[in-house]
CSV table of C-alpha atoms in Angstrom, one decimal:
chain,number,residue,atom,x,y,z
Z,152,MET,CA,94.5,-131.8,50.4
Z,153,HIS,CA,92.0,-129.1,51.2
Z,154,GLU,CA,92.4,-127.3,54.8
Z,155,ASP,CA,89.2,-128.7,56.2
Z,156,GLY,CA,90.2,-132.4,55.7
Z,157,HIS,CA,87.2,-133.3,53.8
Z,158,GLU,CA,88.7,-133.8,50.5
Z,159,LEU,CA,89.4,-137.2,48.8
Z,160,ALA,CA,91.6,-137.1,45.5
Z,161,VAL,CA,93.4,-139.3,43.3
Z,162,GLU,CA,96.4,-138.3,41.2
Z,163,ARG,CA,98.2,-139.8,38.4
Z,164,LEU,CA,101.1,-139.0,36.0
Z,165,MET,CA,99.7,-140.1,32.6
Z,166,ASP,CA,101.9,-140.9,29.9
Z,167,VAL,CA,100.2,-139.1,27.3
Z,168,PRO,CA,100.0,-135.4,26.3
Z,169,ARG,CA,97.4,-133.2,28.1
Z,170,GLU,CA,95.5,-132.3,24.9
Z,171,ALA,CA,94.8,-136.0,24.3
Z,172,VAL,CA,93.5,-136.2,28.1
Z,173,TRP,CA,91.2,-133.4,27.6
Z,174,ARG,CA,89.8,-134.6,24.3
Z,175,ALA,CA,89.1,-137.9,26.0
Z,176,TYR,CA,87.6,-136.2,28.8
Z,177,THR,CA,85.2,-133.9,26.7
Z,178,GLN,CA,84.6,-136.2,23.5
Z,179,HIS,CA,84.6,-139.6,25.1
Z,180,LEU,CA,83.3,-139.5,28.5
Z,181,PRO,CA,81.2,-142.7,28.3
Z,182,GLU,CA,84.4,-144.8,27.6
Z,183,TRP,CA,86.0,-143.9,30.9
Z,184,PHE,CA,83.8,-142.1,33.5
Z,185,CYS,CA,83.0,-145.1,35.5
Z,186,PRO,CA,84.8,-148.3,36.5
Z,187,ARG,CA,83.8,-151.0,34.1
Z,188,PRO,CA,81.7,-153.1,33.7
Z,189,TRP,CA,79.5,-150.1,34.9
Z,190,THR,CA,78.5,-148.1,32.0
Z,191,THR,CA,77.7,-144.1,31.4
Z,192,GLU,CA,74.9,-142.6,29.6
Z,193,ILE,CA,74.9,-139.1,28.9
Z,194,VAL,CA,71.6,-137.3,29.4
Z,195,GLU,CA,73.4,-133.7,28.9
Z,196,VAL,CA,77.0,-132.4,29.4
Z,197,ASP,CA,76.9,-128.7,28.9
Z,198,LEU,CA,80.6,-128.0,29.8
Z,199,ARG,CA,80.5,-124.5,30.9
Z,200,PRO,CA,79.9,-122.6,34.3
Z,201,GLY,CA,76.1,-123.1,35.0
Z,202,GLY,CA,75.9,-125.8,32.5
Z,203,ARG,CA,73.9,-128.9,33.5
Z,204,SER,CA,75.7,-132.4,34.1
Z,205,ALA,CA,73.2,-135.3,33.9
Z,206,LEU,CA,74.5,-138.7,33.6
Z,207,ILE,CA,73.0,-142.3,34.2
Z,208,LEU,CA,75.5,-144.9,35.6
Z,209,ARG,CA,74.3,-148.7,35.4
Z,210,GLY,CA,76.0,-151.7,36.7
Z,211,PRO,CA,76.3,-155.0,34.9
Z,212,ASN,CA,73.3,-156.5,37.1
Z,213,GLY,CA,70.8,-153.4,36.5
Z,214,GLU,CA,72.4,-151.5,39.6
Z,215,GLY,CA,72.0,-147.6,39.5
Z,216,GLY,CA,70.2,-146.0,36.9
Z,217,ASP,CA,69.1,-142.7,38.5
Z,218,VAL,CA,70.2,-139.6,37.0
Z,219,LEU,CA,73.3,-138.1,38.4
Z,220,GLU,CA,72.6,-134.4,38.2
Z,221,GLY,CA,74.5,-131.3,38.9
Z,222,VAL,CA,76.1,-128.0,37.4
Z,223,TYR,CA,79.6,-127.0,36.3
Z,224,LEU,CA,80.9,-124.1,38.5
Z,225,ASP,CA,84.3,-123.6,36.5
Z,226,VAL,CA,85.6,-124.9,33.2
Z,227,VAL,CA,89.3,-123.9,32.0
Z,228,PRO,CA,89.4,-125.8,28.8
Z,229,GLY,CA,92.5,-128.1,28.8
Z,230,GLU,CA,93.0,-127.2,32.5
Z,231,LYS,CA,90.1,-128.0,35.0
Z,232,VAL,CA,86.5,-128.8,35.5
Z,233,VAL,CA,84.9,-128.1,38.7
Z,234,PHE,CA,81.1,-129.4,39.4
Z,235,THR,CA,78.7,-129.9,42.2
Z,236,ASP,CA,75.7,-131.8,42.9
Z,237,ALA,CA,74.6,-129.0,45.2
Z,238,PHE,CA,72.3,-127.5,42.6
Z,239,SER,CA,70.4,-128.6,39.5
Z,240,VAL,CA,70.2,-126.7,36.2
Z,241,GLY,CA,69.0,-123.0,37.0
Z,242,TRP,CA,70.7,-123.2,40.5
Z,243,VAL,CA,67.7,-124.8,42.2
Z,244,PRO,CA,69.4,-126.0,45.5
Z,245,LYS,CA,69.3,-129.7,46.2
Z,246,LYS,CA,70.9,-131.9,49.2
Z,247,PRO,CA,74.4,-131.8,48.4
Z,248,PHE,CA,76.9,-134.7,48.3
Z,249,MET,CA,80.1,-133.0,46.9
Z,250,LEU,CA,82.0,-130.6,45.0
Z,251,GLY,CA,84.0,-132.5,42.4
Z,252,PHE,CA,87.1,-131.5,40.4
Z,253,PHE,CA,89.3,-132.7,37.6
Z,254,THR,CA,92.7,-130.9,36.9
Z,255,PHE,CA,95.0,-131.5,34.1
Z,256,ALA,CA,98.5,-130.1,33.9
Z,257,ASP,CA,101.7,-130.3,31.6
Z,258,ALA,CA,104.2,-132.5,33.4
Z,259,GLY,CA,107.1,-132.3,30.6
Z,260,ASP,CA,108.1,-135.1,28.2
Z,261,GLY,CA,104.5,-135.4,26.7
Z,262,LYS,CA,102.9,-136.3,30.1
Z,263,THR,CA,99.9,-135.0,32.1
Z,264,LEU,CA,99.4,-134.6,35.8
Z,265,TYR,CA,95.9,-135.5,36.3
Z,266,ARG,CA,94.2,-134.8,39.7
Z,267,ALA,CA,90.4,-135.8,40.5
Z,268,GLY,CA,88.6,-135.4,43.6
Z,269,ALA,CA,85.6,-134.7,45.8
Z,270,ARG,CA,85.4,-132.0,48.5
Z,271,HIS,CA,82.4,-132.9,51.2
Z,272,TRP,CA,80.5,-130.5,53.4
Z,273,ASP,CA,81.4,-132.6,56.5
Z,274,ALA,CA,83.4,-135.7,57.6
Z,275,GLU,CA,80.5,-138.2,57.7
Z,276,THR,CA,79.9,-137.5,54.0
Z,277,LYS,CA,83.5,-137.9,53.2
Z,278,ALA,CA,83.5,-141.3,55.3
Z,279,GLN,CA,80.6,-142.5,53.4
Z,280,HIS,CA,82.2,-141.8,49.9
Z,281,GLU,CA,85.4,-143.6,51.1
Z,282,THR,CA,83.2,-146.6,52.1
Z,283,MET,CA,81.7,-146.3,48.8
Z,284,GLY,CA,85.0,-147.1,47.3
Z,285,PHE,CA,86.3,-143.5,46.2
Z,286,MET,CA,89.8,-144.4,46.1
Z,287,ASP,CA,89.6,-147.6,44.1
Z,288,GLY,CA,86.8,-146.3,41.9
Z,289,TRP,CA,88.4,-143.1,41.1
Z,290,ALA,CA,91.8,-144.5,40.6
Z,291,LYS,CA,90.2,-146.9,38.0
Z,292,VAL,CA,88.5,-144.2,36.3
Z,293,ALA,CA,91.9,-142.5,35.9
Z,294,GLU,CA,93.5,-145.5,34.5
Z,295,GLN,CA,90.6,-145.8,32.0
Z,296,LEU,CA,90.8,-142.2,31.0
Z,297,GLU,CA,94.5,-142.4,30.4
Z,298,GLU,CA,93.9,-145.6,28.2
Z,299,VAL,CA,91.4,-143.7,26.2
Z,300,ALA,CA,93.8,-140.7,25.9
Z,301,LYS,CA,96.3,-142.9,24.6
Z,302,GLY,CA,94.2,-144.3,22.0
Z,303,LEU,CA,93.4,-140.8,20.8
Z,304,ALA,CA,97.2,-139.7,20.7
Z,305,ALA,CA,97.8,-142.4,18.4
Z,306,PRO,CA,98.2,-141.5,14.6
Z,307,GLY,CA,94.8,-141.7,12.9
Z,308,ARG,CA,92.1,-141.8,15.9
Z,309,ASP,CA,89.7,-139.2,16.9
């Protein structure tokens, strides 16, 4: 946990090599990014520091549909991705909700230690994210990411 106490995170030991988890993250994002039956549409994913992240999440009954936009702050291929919604592309400030992160580490025996989370500017925003279902939602996303990665690790799958 981050020292200020405004972090929410999920951690999962995935029974799949880190390379496959990274491929699932970078090449198959719509298949795992939000809990099913919601869907993810990629507007733009420019996975580099300063690059734009723009996604549309849609619920089964037409919920959502807004573009979730931010920028990547740090990207280390195969290891971590850090992003925020405090800026849109071109470093244009906007009202922030969180700084998000994904980390991937070898855990031996072909396993990956995955950690994903969000740091918030204040306790109120953290509480709002918890109420929105952060723990269950992000845990489900981790499960879906592992499922996609296992499929990629299987012989003959891209």
